[in-house]
Amino acid sequence: MNPRRVAAISAKEFIHIIRDPRTLLIIFIMPVLLLMMFGYAFNLEIQDVRVAVIDDDNSALSRQLIERFEGSPFFTVFHYQGSREDLETLFLERDARAILSIPENFAATLIGKHPAGIQVIIDATDPNAATSINNYCRQIVTDFNAGLSGGAAMPFTLESNIWYNPEMRSAPFFVPGILALLLIMISALLTSITITREKESGTLEQILVSPIRPGEIIIGKVLPYILIAFLDGSMILILGVTVFKVPFVGSLFLLALLMALFVLTALSLGLILSTIASTQQVAMMLAFVLTLLPTLLLSGFIFPLASMPLPLQLISTIVPAKYFLVIVRGILLKGNTIAELLVQVLWLAGMSVVLLTISWRKFSTNLER
Amino acid sequence: MHHLIVDNVAKTYGETRALKGVSLAVEKGELFGLIGPDGAGKTTLLRSICTLLVPDSGSITVAGLDISRDVPAIRAILGYMPQRFSLYQDLSVAQNLRFFADLFQVPKHERPERLARLYHFSRLEPFKSRLAGNLSGGMKQKLALSCALIHTPEILVLDEPTFGVDPVSRQEFWEILHQIRAGGTTIVVSTAYMDEADQCDRIALFFEGEIAAMGSPAAVKGAFPYRVYRLSGTALQDLKTFLEGQPEVRGIQLFGDALHVSFSEKPSPETWREWARRGGFPGLRWEEISPSIEDVFLAHMAGETA
């Protein structure tokens, strides 16, 4: 290994990056864009759900119940004036996402100490939102019941304590995901493109006929991207903590260390891709299918892994981001130490070793395939 | 002393037999040309010499080093210029040169003198901060040559370096090659331009993975057994058809406004007159010429001397 030849490759790679607007765009605009998109557009918190109310009872009690719905920030309540037959048009025309129907004699039945039923109809075209709406409705009705019985007659109550993200905000949830996504994108996508570009343009043929070793080419090419990945990672963390108020409970040093480990895993993935792909187009396609999509879908970034069918869960065990997400969320929100993250660290390290060994061996020093 | 020895080298890609047992030897300080059309196997042979391809059989030694065993040692003493322009288009002329100097670990104190020399013959100094991608075809080739020479290699391998370059730049490029050769460097160059054969000390005519003829350009032409005539006049196509029926005719090739015809023996003036009368070619003019490499090559291609 000759450091001067490695430095020559790295220096040249930096010039490529600086002169290529597409790469610059991915490096500097992508992180900001992703944060903006997820931070403002992608919002898992539900607010201002329009609820149509049909109050057939029109009693003091029924009005009290409705007031409770009105008092919640999650609901915007309005009274439905149309006919019963046209009720569905509320959903069809997206005027309301839930309908609350209070039957006649609601108050009378309750005062007579009999159980009274009310009906909630929910538009479940978005099932996640429907579940949340259902839960909020139950919550309000439970509170209402507790108020009626004077707080004494309930056999027991459930008091929820939500830790690590008590307001259940989205930001602490998506910022680690974006970090993983971006590091994968830069490390895997850009490195695979940079090596296949040299294959395509014939420059690899030219530099192979020099005393350079494959390891020197690989390390020289990868170094600038490690730096950039780190730069971008820090940028996302800083923006996440300052703008999106993501808590940072754990050790910054540990996070930096494990971020380096994840970058290494992602880079080895990129190297593997570049040994398979012969053109930039193929490399890009492979990178999207084999790294970006799994990171987005099979890492637990957006969709919980536990609720996936077994085959997908099995696939997710080889998605590096799955482990990195546990690490980042653990360190940022819970203050995890290395001892509690050992399994994840070992998985990432193991994957890196396997991938690097394969790409090292497959990296051809001549033009024979 | 032979600086490059190629011994019975064969290489097959799937069904295609790119090289069918090629042997040649190049002297130290010689300018050796591989002449042949596209697909003749020139690139395969040159890449094998540069350790980029591994022959199926046969052996190649470069400066006494075996291409199958001494790969790094050969790469250190060899300069290679691939067929396609293979430098970094988004790096400037100076940055490309610097990169290759770093790659070959040219000592810092030797660089100014080497660059001065390379800039002197390539005349690229005024363009040194221009991006390689913005250079003209001829300048690109001179830059690629300069990069291949930055470590002062013992042997220089050039794969169709003048391909697609204008005639003036081609001539300039060959003049540079003569200067390099004068400095003692062995040069192996391939070309599909037959007229460039005369620039080489020795040539090998390459055709379908085999060497059809080898030697100095004069020797290769001298070994041609037939008399070549240049025929001009009207209705050349009809003339061609007519002559194809004559037993003495060995090969006919249309060269723009004239036919090159090779004969197994020199036709007498009577024969010429008879042909002109019988075929109805009143304005027919003929003169004997010395065969060009192209005549020799085309005759080989047609299997005339086989």
XYZ file of C-alpha atoms in Angstrom:
675
model
C 0.000 0.000 0.000
C 1.545 3.249 -1.131
C 0.060 6.358 0.521
C 1.136 8.686 -2.290
C -0.707 6.713 -4.926
C -3.777 6.543 -2.671
C -3.551 10.312 -2.198
C -3.241 10.812 -5.963
C -6.454 8.875 -6.564
C -8.275 10.734 -3.774
C -7.121 14.141 -4.974
C -8.296 13.345 -8.490
C -11.625 12.085 -7.129
C -12.149 15.382 -5.288
C -11.671 17.268 -8.534
C -14.278 15.022 -10.191
C -16.729 15.763 -7.397
C -16.171 19.497 -7.511
C -16.523 19.594 -11.304
C -19.660 17.447 -11.455
C -22.863 19.371 -10.764
C -24.906 16.169 -10.382
C -22.696 14.832 -7.621
C -22.620 18.207 -5.890
C -26.395 18.284 -6.023
C -26.664 14.878 -4.381
C -24.143 15.860 -1.736
C -25.376 19.280 -0.717
C -28.974 19.640 -1.808
C -30.215 16.121 -1.106
C -29.817 16.246 2.687
C -31.642 19.551 2.947
C -34.329 18.389 0.544
C -34.888 15.141 2.418
C -35.110 16.938 5.744
C -37.565 19.484 4.371
C -39.663 16.786 2.755
C -39.874 14.622 5.807
C -39.906 17.492 8.253
C -42.793 19.392 6.735
C -44.610 17.280 4.205
C -44.396 13.831 5.707
C -46.272 14.169 8.954
C -47.383 11.162 10.955
C -49.078 13.347 13.547
C -52.810 13.654 12.926
C -54.546 16.962 13.373
C -57.792 18.674 12.435
C -59.656 15.580 11.338
C -63.111 16.708 10.186
C -65.882 14.923 12.061
C -69.533 15.178 11.058
C -71.891 14.946 14.014
C -75.481 13.674 13.901
C -77.052 14.432 17.229
C -80.506 12.773 17.342
C -80.714 13.129 21.089
C -79.976 16.831 21.330
C -79.775 16.680 25.110
C -77.472 18.384 27.575
C -75.429 15.174 27.855
C -75.084 14.664 24.137
C -73.956 18.275 23.763
C -71.375 17.713 26.510
C -69.983 14.738 24.596
C -69.771 16.763 21.412
C -68.019 19.562 23.263
C -65.339 17.104 24.285
C -64.731 16.280 20.636
C -64.655 19.969 19.838
C -62.147 20.565 22.596
C -59.650 18.106 21.130
C -56.995 19.497 18.769
C -57.298 16.360 16.676
C -60.866 16.979 15.613
C -62.735 19.719 13.819
C -66.410 19.104 14.440
C -69.403 20.194 12.378
C -73.076 19.242 12.417
C -74.390 17.219 9.533
C -77.573 18.687 8.082
C -78.263 16.419 5.107
C -80.424 13.342 4.802
C -79.458 9.941 6.193
C -79.477 8.322 2.776
C -76.775 10.709 1.557
C -74.515 10.114 4.520
C -71.886 8.430 2.380
C -71.382 11.554 0.283
C -69.500 12.942 3.304
C -66.799 10.347 2.663
C -67.149 10.306 -1.101
C -66.595 14.035 -1.320
C -64.008 13.973 1.456
C -65.970 16.438 3.608
C -65.392 14.347 6.703
C -63.111 11.459 7.725
C -65.343 10.300 10.587
C -69.026 10.486 11.479
C -70.226 10.546 15.063
C -73.808 9.478 15.491
C -75.611 9.893 18.835
C -78.977 8.038 18.941
C -82.219 9.251 20.408
C -82.679 8.572 24.115
C -78.897 8.651 24.650
C -79.207 10.807 27.730
C -82.331 9.036 29.016
C -80.681 5.612 28.814
C -77.571 6.847 30.576
C -79.550 8.493 33.360
C -81.476 5.224 33.765
C -78.056 3.635 34.430
C -78.258 1.484 31.307
C -75.358 1.251 28.872
C -75.933 3.520 25.930
C -74.245 3.144 22.549
C -72.988 5.769 20.158
C -71.712 5.064 16.693
C -68.517 6.241 15.017
C -68.053 5.610 11.308
C -64.506 6.059 10.060
C -63.204 6.427 6.525
C -60.398 3.870 6.424
C -59.014 4.623 2.994
C -55.928 5.575 4.994
C -55.786 2.733 7.537
C -53.087 4.298 9.706
C -55.090 7.475 10.105
C -58.272 5.429 10.729
C -56.563 3.580 13.578
C -55.456 6.829 15.136
C -58.906 8.364 14.765
C -60.465 5.299 16.348
C -58.050 5.510 19.256
C -58.686 9.202 19.818
C -62.443 8.624 19.758
C -62.164 5.849 22.352
C -60.001 8.065 24.492
C -62.591 10.843 24.480
C -65.454 8.472 25.236
C -63.518 6.848 28.089
C -62.795 10.273 29.591
C -66.442 11.191 29.178
C -67.543 8.005 30.960
C -65.110 8.640 33.788
C -66.552 12.114 34.174
C -70.088 10.723 34.340
C -69.384 8.166 37.015
C -67.797 10.868 39.123
C -64.408 9.253 38.865
C -65.127 6.792 41.682
C -66.985 3.901 40.143
C -64.298 2.856 37.595
C -62.746 -0.483 38.610
C -59.312 0.553 37.346
C -57.839 3.019 34.958
C -54.996 2.751 32.525
C -52.452 5.511 32.805
C -50.077 5.626 29.837
C -46.565 6.992 30.224
C -44.856 7.578 26.928
C -41.089 7.681 27.150
C -38.268 8.967 24.952
C -40.635 10.923 22.736
C -43.488 11.935 25.029
C -45.180 14.229 22.535
C -44.890 11.489 19.910
C -43.437 13.938 17.419
C -42.343 12.713 14.011
C -38.943 14.402 13.934
C -37.128 12.159 16.442
C -38.477 9.271 14.394
C -37.536 10.364 10.881
C -34.245 12.181 11.416
C -32.369 8.911 12.168
C -34.028 7.396 9.107
C -32.886 10.240 6.885
C -29.405 9.915 8.298
C -29.340 6.237 7.325
C -30.842 6.938 3.907
C -28.398 9.674 3.070
C -25.324 7.820 4.237
C -26.367 4.837 2.130
C -27.059 7.060 -0.826
C -23.675 8.765 -0.740
C -21.645 5.750 0.208
C -23.257 3.088 -1.938
C -24.645 5.080 -4.853
C -21.805 7.530 -5.412
C -18.995 5.024 -4.931
C -20.536 2.479 -7.263
C -21.045 5.187 -9.874
C -17.528 6.519 -9.542
C -15.917 3.153 -10.227
C -18.230 2.151 -13.055
C -17.690 5.570 -14.626
C -13.995 4.749 -14.930
C -14.846 1.402 -16.472
C -17.161 3.068 -18.948
C -14.841 5.867 -20.000
C -11.874 3.510 -20.352
C -9.819 5.382 -17.763
C -9.683 2.278 -15.593
C -7.898 0.499 -18.459
C -5.404 3.340 -18.499
C -4.669 3.452 -14.779
C -4.542 -0.325 -14.456
C -1.437 -0.231 -16.631
C 0.523 1.387 -13.824
C 2.076 -0.043 -10.703
C -1.071 0.780 -8.712
C -2.641 -2.001 -6.605
C -6.378 -2.693 -6.462
C -6.459 -1.814 -2.779
C -4.960 1.568 -3.531
C -7.581 2.320 -6.162
C -10.397 1.236 -3.862
C -9.199 3.117 -0.788
C -8.236 6.179 -2.780
C -11.644 6.339 -4.388
C -13.562 5.664 -1.202
C -11.770 8.135 1.113
C -13.363 11.318 -0.283
C -16.799 9.779 0.054
C -16.194 8.793 3.675
C -15.394 12.430 4.349
C -18.437 13.656 2.479
C -20.694 11.117 4.159
C -19.459 12.357 7.513
C -19.977 15.961 6.528
C -23.526 15.252 5.421
C -24.256 13.112 8.452
C -23.145 15.921 10.748
C -25.218 18.395 8.763
C -28.353 16.295 9.220
C -27.699 15.772 12.918
C -27.105 19.469 13.510
C -30.236 20.462 11.590
C -32.188 17.682 13.318
C -31.181 18.794 16.787
C -31.493 22.544 16.197
C -34.369 22.952 13.756
C -36.386 19.815 14.448
C -35.577 19.665 18.165
C -34.514 16.032 18.156
C -33.187 15.159 21.604
C -29.544 14.082 21.859
C -29.249 12.097 25.065
C -26.348 9.750 24.331
C -22.665 10.055 23.517
C -21.655 12.074 20.472
C -18.395 10.173 20.276
C -20.138 6.808 20.176
C -22.515 8.012 17.503
C -19.640 9.312 15.368
C -17.808 6.016 15.771
C -20.780 3.882 14.795
C -21.649 6.236 11.975
C -18.175 5.481 10.616
C -18.919 1.784 10.908
C -22.179 2.168 9.017
C -20.462 4.229 6.318
C -17.938 1.414 5.950
C -20.724 -1.130 5.506
C -22.462 1.067 2.951
C -19.213 1.642 1.064
C -18.526 -2.049 0.828
C -22.016 -2.454 -0.587
C -21.206 0.209 -3.167
C -17.969 -1.561 -4.066
C -19.789 -4.842 -4.602
C -22.247 -3.067 -6.870
C -19.419 -1.557 -8.894
C -17.815 -4.944 -9.450
C -21.135 -6.305 -10.739
C -22.195 -3.333 -12.843
C -20.375 -2.424 -16.016
C -22.154 0.865 -16.725
C -23.196 3.807 -14.579
C -26.829 3.198 -15.497
C -26.734 -0.361 -14.188
C -24.895 0.762 -11.069
C -27.532 3.383 -10.396
C -30.370 0.905 -10.908
C -28.727 -1.658 -8.638
C -28.038 0.967 -6.010
C -31.663 2.026 -6.014
C -33.066 -1.468 -5.863
C -30.503 -3.004 -3.517
C -29.748 -0.139 -1.154
C -32.192 2.751 -1.293
C -35.442 0.805 -1.385
C -34.522 -1.624 1.402
C -33.307 1.301 3.493
C -36.583 3.084 2.952
C -38.927 0.106 3.283
C -37.223 -2.772 5.086
C -35.221 -1.052 7.786
C -37.984 -0.026 10.142
C -37.498 3.572 9.008
C -41.155 4.096 8.128
C -42.877 0.734 8.482
C -42.455 -1.358 11.603
C -40.606 -4.602 10.833
C -42.517 -6.608 13.428
C -45.732 -6.404 11.441
C -44.163 -7.613 8.195
C -44.538 -11.146 6.840
C -41.711 -13.510 7.687
C -39.920 -13.483 4.287
C -39.613 -9.697 4.423
C -38.421 -9.871 8.003
C -35.755 -12.344 6.926
C -34.630 -10.051 4.120
C -34.473 -7.164 6.550
C -31.779 -8.944 8.573
C -29.284 -8.150 5.801
C -30.352 -4.519 5.443
C -27.586 -2.571 7.190
C -29.863 0.400 7.875
C -31.999 -1.787 10.130
C -29.131 -2.009 12.620
C -28.020 1.560 12.133
C -31.519 2.840 12.911
C -31.572 0.972 16.204
C -28.160 2.473 16.959
C -29.068 6.070 16.090
C -32.451 6.020 17.798
C -30.880 4.304 20.787
C -28.087 6.842 21.150
C -30.115 9.952 20.345
C -33.290 9.219 22.274
C -32.402 6.624 24.911
C -28.744 7.333 25.603
C -27.737 3.755 24.766
C -24.137 2.754 25.380
C -22.039 0.373 23.308
C -22.955 -2.539 25.582
C -26.614 -2.239 24.647
C -25.838 -1.950 20.932
C -23.380 -4.821 20.670
C -25.619 -7.018 18.512
C -26.129 -4.257 15.950
C -22.444 -3.359 15.923
C -21.457 -6.976 15.328
C -23.934 -7.321 12.466
C -22.612 -4.216 10.733
C -18.989 -5.190 11.288
C -19.604 -8.719 10.045
C -21.372 -7.507 6.918
C -18.534 -5.073 6.162
C -15.906 -7.764 6.447
C -17.793 -10.150 4.168
C -18.615 -7.514 1.546
C -15.128 -6.025 1.527
C -13.513 -9.420 1.145
C -15.733 -10.252 -1.809
C -15.154 -6.958 -3.603
C -11.416 -7.064 -2.919
C -11.243 -10.452 -4.580
C -13.546 -9.561 -7.418
C -11.776 -6.316 -8.261
C -9.981 -7.290 -11.427
C -6.543 -5.870 -12.167
C -6.942 -6.640 -15.830
C -9.738 -6.584 -18.376
C -10.606 -10.270 -18.089
C -13.972 -10.782 -16.452
C 18.497 -7.912 -28.145
C 14.806 -8.531 -28.437
C 12.887 -6.161 -26.236
C 9.518 -7.732 -26.830
C 8.939 -11.344 -27.756
C 5.508 -12.659 -28.656
C 5.551 -16.409 -29.078
C 2.640 -18.296 -30.624
C -0.018 -16.338 -28.737
C -3.662 -17.345 -29.123
C -6.739 -15.799 -27.571
C -10.398 -16.707 -28.005
C -13.501 -14.785 -26.963
C -16.372 -17.228 -26.974
C -16.609 -18.265 -30.619
C -14.279 -15.595 -31.936
C -10.643 -16.530 -32.380
C -9.098 -13.090 -31.933
C -5.487 -14.301 -32.136
C -4.518 -17.542 -33.869
C -0.975 -18.168 -32.781
C 0.882 -14.906 -33.356
C 4.654 -14.691 -33.067
C 6.847 -11.634 -33.426
C 9.939 -10.069 -31.918
C 10.718 -6.378 -31.561
C 14.244 -5.018 -31.170
C 15.136 -2.511 -28.521
C 14.641 0.995 -29.849
C 12.599 -0.192 -32.811
C 9.409 1.444 -34.068
C 7.212 -1.524 -34.856
C 3.814 -1.212 -36.536
C 0.854 -3.562 -36.413
C -1.062 -2.807 -39.575
C -4.525 -4.150 -40.160
C -8.226 -3.417 -40.321
C -10.593 -3.234 -37.360
C -11.192 -6.618 -35.817
C -7.884 -8.059 -36.968
C -6.806 -8.699 -33.376
C -4.418 -5.768 -32.956
C -6.036 -4.481 -29.770
C -6.165 -7.958 -28.245
C -2.446 -8.415 -28.847
C -1.533 -4.963 -27.492
C -3.676 -5.446 -24.388
C -2.010 -8.795 -23.797
C 1.417 -7.136 -24.030
C 0.214 -4.585 -21.446
C -0.849 -7.391 -19.061
C -4.498 -6.388 -19.395
C -5.492 -9.644 -21.066
C -4.231 -13.140 -20.425
C -3.592 -15.171 -23.607
C -5.069 -18.654 -23.790
C -1.741 -20.051 -24.946
C 1.698 -18.872 -25.947
C 3.984 -16.506 -24.092
C 4.926 -12.843 -24.138
C 8.038 -11.365 -22.587
C 8.596 -7.652 -22.192
C 12.208 -6.654 -21.418
C 12.791 -10.204 -20.248
C 9.746 -10.159 -17.942
C 6.914 -12.636 -18.374
C 3.449 -11.089 -18.680
C 1.831 -13.874 -16.692
C 4.174 -13.576 -13.704
C 5.748 -10.122 -13.555
C 2.666 -7.955 -13.932
C 3.635 -5.049 -11.607
C 7.223 -4.972 -12.932
C 6.025 -4.791 -16.542
C 3.461 -2.126 -15.758
C 6.202 0.016 -14.210
C 8.376 0.067 -17.361
C 5.616 0.215 -19.946
C 3.684 3.167 -21.284
C 0.273 2.447 -22.754
C -2.100 4.550 -24.770
C -5.452 2.776 -25.260
C -7.477 3.006 -28.437
C -10.117 5.233 -26.935
C -9.179 8.524 -25.308
C -8.884 7.365 -21.715
C -7.885 10.396 -19.742
C -10.019 12.362 -17.356
C -12.016 14.838 -19.413
C -12.907 16.922 -16.380
C -9.280 17.325 -15.347
C -7.082 19.945 -16.954
C -4.056 19.071 -19.063
C -1.726 19.819 -16.148
C -3.899 17.917 -13.663
C -3.928 14.824 -15.888
C -0.156 14.912 -16.218
C 0.240 15.410 -12.500
C -2.072 12.520 -11.745
C -0.089 10.119 -13.910
C 3.174 11.424 -12.476
C 1.809 10.623 -8.994
C 0.548 7.239 -10.123
C 3.983 6.259 -11.409
C 5.704 8.014 -8.519
C 7.866 10.266 -10.611
C 10.196 11.972 -8.101
C 9.247 15.591 -7.433
C 12.645 16.993 -8.411
C 12.529 15.311 -11.824
C 9.122 16.591 -12.750
C 9.874 20.116 -13.991
C 12.423 18.814 -16.488
C 10.175 15.993 -17.726
C 7.163 18.258 -18.057
C 9.243 20.782 -19.941
C 10.306 18.051 -22.362
C 6.751 16.718 -22.799
C 5.335 20.213 -23.247
C 8.112 20.938 -25.736
C 7.194 18.204 -28.197
C 3.420 18.249 -27.570
C 3.215 22.063 -27.627
C 0.447 21.768 -25.057
C 1.932 24.208 -22.568
C -0.305 27.126 -23.624
C -3.316 24.852 -22.976
C -2.198 23.368 -19.689
C -5.106 24.737 -17.684
C -7.675 23.709 -20.309
C -9.906 20.724 -19.467
C -8.902 17.622 -21.397
C -12.476 17.246 -22.631
C -12.217 20.606 -24.411
C -9.104 19.776 -26.418
C -9.162 19.005 -30.143
C -8.712 15.399 -31.271
C -5.062 15.877 -32.144
C -4.286 17.620 -28.860
C -6.078 14.892 -26.898
C -3.855 12.281 -28.516
C -0.740 14.291 -27.719
C -1.869 14.636 -24.111
C -2.549 10.906 -23.871
C 0.901 10.255 -25.308
C 2.462 12.651 -22.805
C 0.703 10.868 -19.919
C 1.935 7.518 -21.229
C 5.468 8.913 -21.332
C 5.537 10.670 -17.960
C 7.488 7.858 -16.290
C 9.900 7.539 -19.242
C 8.913 3.971 -20.064
C 11.312 1.603 -21.821
C 8.584 0.417 -24.114
C 5.643 2.383 -25.434
C 2.470 0.637 -26.625
C 0.061 2.723 -28.692
C -3.279 1.395 -29.907
C -4.402 3.281 -33.013
C -3.149 6.609 -31.676
C -3.968 8.509 -34.880
C -7.473 7.152 -35.299
C -9.941 9.893 -36.149
C -7.279 12.603 -36.145
C -6.881 15.060 -39.017
C -4.006 14.449 -41.498
C -1.880 17.362 -40.306
C -2.092 16.259 -36.683
C -1.390 12.681 -37.756
C 1.822 13.739 -39.440
C 2.788 15.798 -36.397
C 2.075 12.816 -34.138
C 4.346 10.561 -36.187
C 7.105 13.145 -36.037
C 6.834 13.062 -32.263
C 7.042 9.259 -32.327
C 10.246 9.480 -34.356
C 11.703 11.832 -31.751
C 10.787 9.419 -28.952
C 12.271 6.509 -30.862
C 15.445 8.519 -31.382
C 15.673 8.689 -27.613
C 15.941 4.887 -27.469
C 12.394 3.963 -26.519
C 10.906 0.861 -28.107
C 7.557 1.647 -29.689
C 4.814 -0.762 -30.717
C 2.014 1.012 -32.532
C -1.095 -0.238 -34.257
C -2.923 1.484 -37.072
C -5.604 0.843 -39.630
C -4.145 3.547 -41.900
C -2.011 1.665 -44.426
C -0.127 4.797 -45.446
C 1.307 5.019 -41.938
C 3.145 1.735 -42.414
C 6.020 3.540 -44.121
C 6.678 5.485 -40.917
C 7.674 2.273 -39.095
C 11.013 0.474 -38.993
C 9.260 -2.840 -39.338
C 5.657 -3.825 -39.711
C 3.429 -6.844 -39.304
C 0.387 -7.044 -41.547
C -2.418 -8.268 -39.341
C -5.427 -10.031 -40.736
C -8.011 -12.152 -38.947
C -5.856 -12.865 -35.924
C -2.805 -13.825 -37.962
C 0.285 -12.113 -39.332
C 0.105 -12.159 -43.117
C 3.504 -10.568 -43.729
C 6.259 -9.086 -41.620
C 9.428 -7.101 -42.185
C 10.524 -3.585 -43.088
C 7.951 -1.745 -45.218
C 10.323 -1.948 -48.181
C 10.865 -5.670 -47.677
C 7.171 -6.375 -47.316
C 6.480 -4.475 -50.525
C 9.513 -5.998 -52.246
C 8.339 -9.498 -51.474
C 5.165 -8.820 -53.397
C 5.403 -11.139 -56.425
C 3.182 -9.220 -58.850
C 3.467 -6.131 -61.039
C 1.139 -3.348 -60.093
C -0.344 -0.899 -62.585
C -2.323 2.222 -62.036
C -5.111 2.472 -64.604
C -7.109 5.618 -65.275
C -9.735 6.575 -67.804
C -13.498 6.523 -68.102
C -15.965 3.773 -67.154
C -13.671 2.334 -64.481
C -16.395 0.025 -63.202
C -16.779 -1.586 -66.635
C -13.009 -1.814 -66.937
C -12.878 -3.596 -63.589
C -15.482 -6.119 -64.690
C -13.625 -6.628 -67.982
C -10.234 -7.175 -66.378
C -11.594 -9.599 -63.829
C -12.078 -11.988 -66.728
C -8.410 -11.862 -67.781
C -6.188 -14.752 -66.634
C -3.104 -12.582 -65.914
C -4.975 -10.400 -63.450
C -4.341 -11.234 -59.771
C -6.137 -8.410 -57.992
C -8.074 -5.249 -58.747
C -8.841 -2.458 -56.373
C -10.704 0.770 -57.019
C -8.862 3.826 -55.633
C -11.067 6.833 -56.233
C -10.293 7.878 -59.819
C -8.019 4.958 -60.675
C -7.714 1.181 -60.549
C -4.758 -0.602 -59.006
C -4.356 -3.885 -60.808
C -1.775 -6.526 -60.015
C -0.635 -8.926 -62.714
C 1.163 -12.222 -62.421
C 3.432 -11.056 -65.268
C 4.025 -7.773 -66.978
C 1.519 -7.282 -69.843
C 3.114 -6.283 -73.154
C 2.117 -3.034 -74.946
C 0.279 -5.175 -77.492
C -1.808 -6.732 -74.770
C -2.689 -3.290 -73.425
C -3.778 -2.066 -76.838
C -5.792 -5.171 -77.459
C -7.575 -4.827 -74.147
C -8.376 -1.175 -74.881
C -9.816 -2.125 -78.276
C -11.618 -5.289 -77.251
C -13.204 -3.772 -74.171
C -13.955 -0.456 -75.857
C -11.920 1.770 -73.487
C -10.512 4.422 -75.837
C -9.069 6.773 -73.175
C -7.358 4.040 -71.166
C -4.028 5.075 -69.617
C -1.724 2.759 -67.676
C 1.505 3.107 -65.754
C 3.425 0.660 -63.676
C 3.784 1.694 -60.035
C 5.619 0.192 -57.100
C 3.138 -1.613 -54.876
C 1.931 0.243 -51.794
C 1.343 -1.476 -48.469
C -2.318 -1.219 -49.241
C -1.874 -3.178 -52.499
C 0.061 -5.837 -50.636
C -2.491 -5.944 -47.883
C -5.494 -6.169 -50.163
C -3.824 -8.924 -52.146
C -3.283 -10.843 -48.902
C -6.859 -10.228 -47.868
C -8.093 -11.640 -51.158
C -5.842 -14.658 -50.633
C -3.912 -13.922 -53.843
C -0.468 -14.720 -52.539
C -1.497 -17.408 -50.136
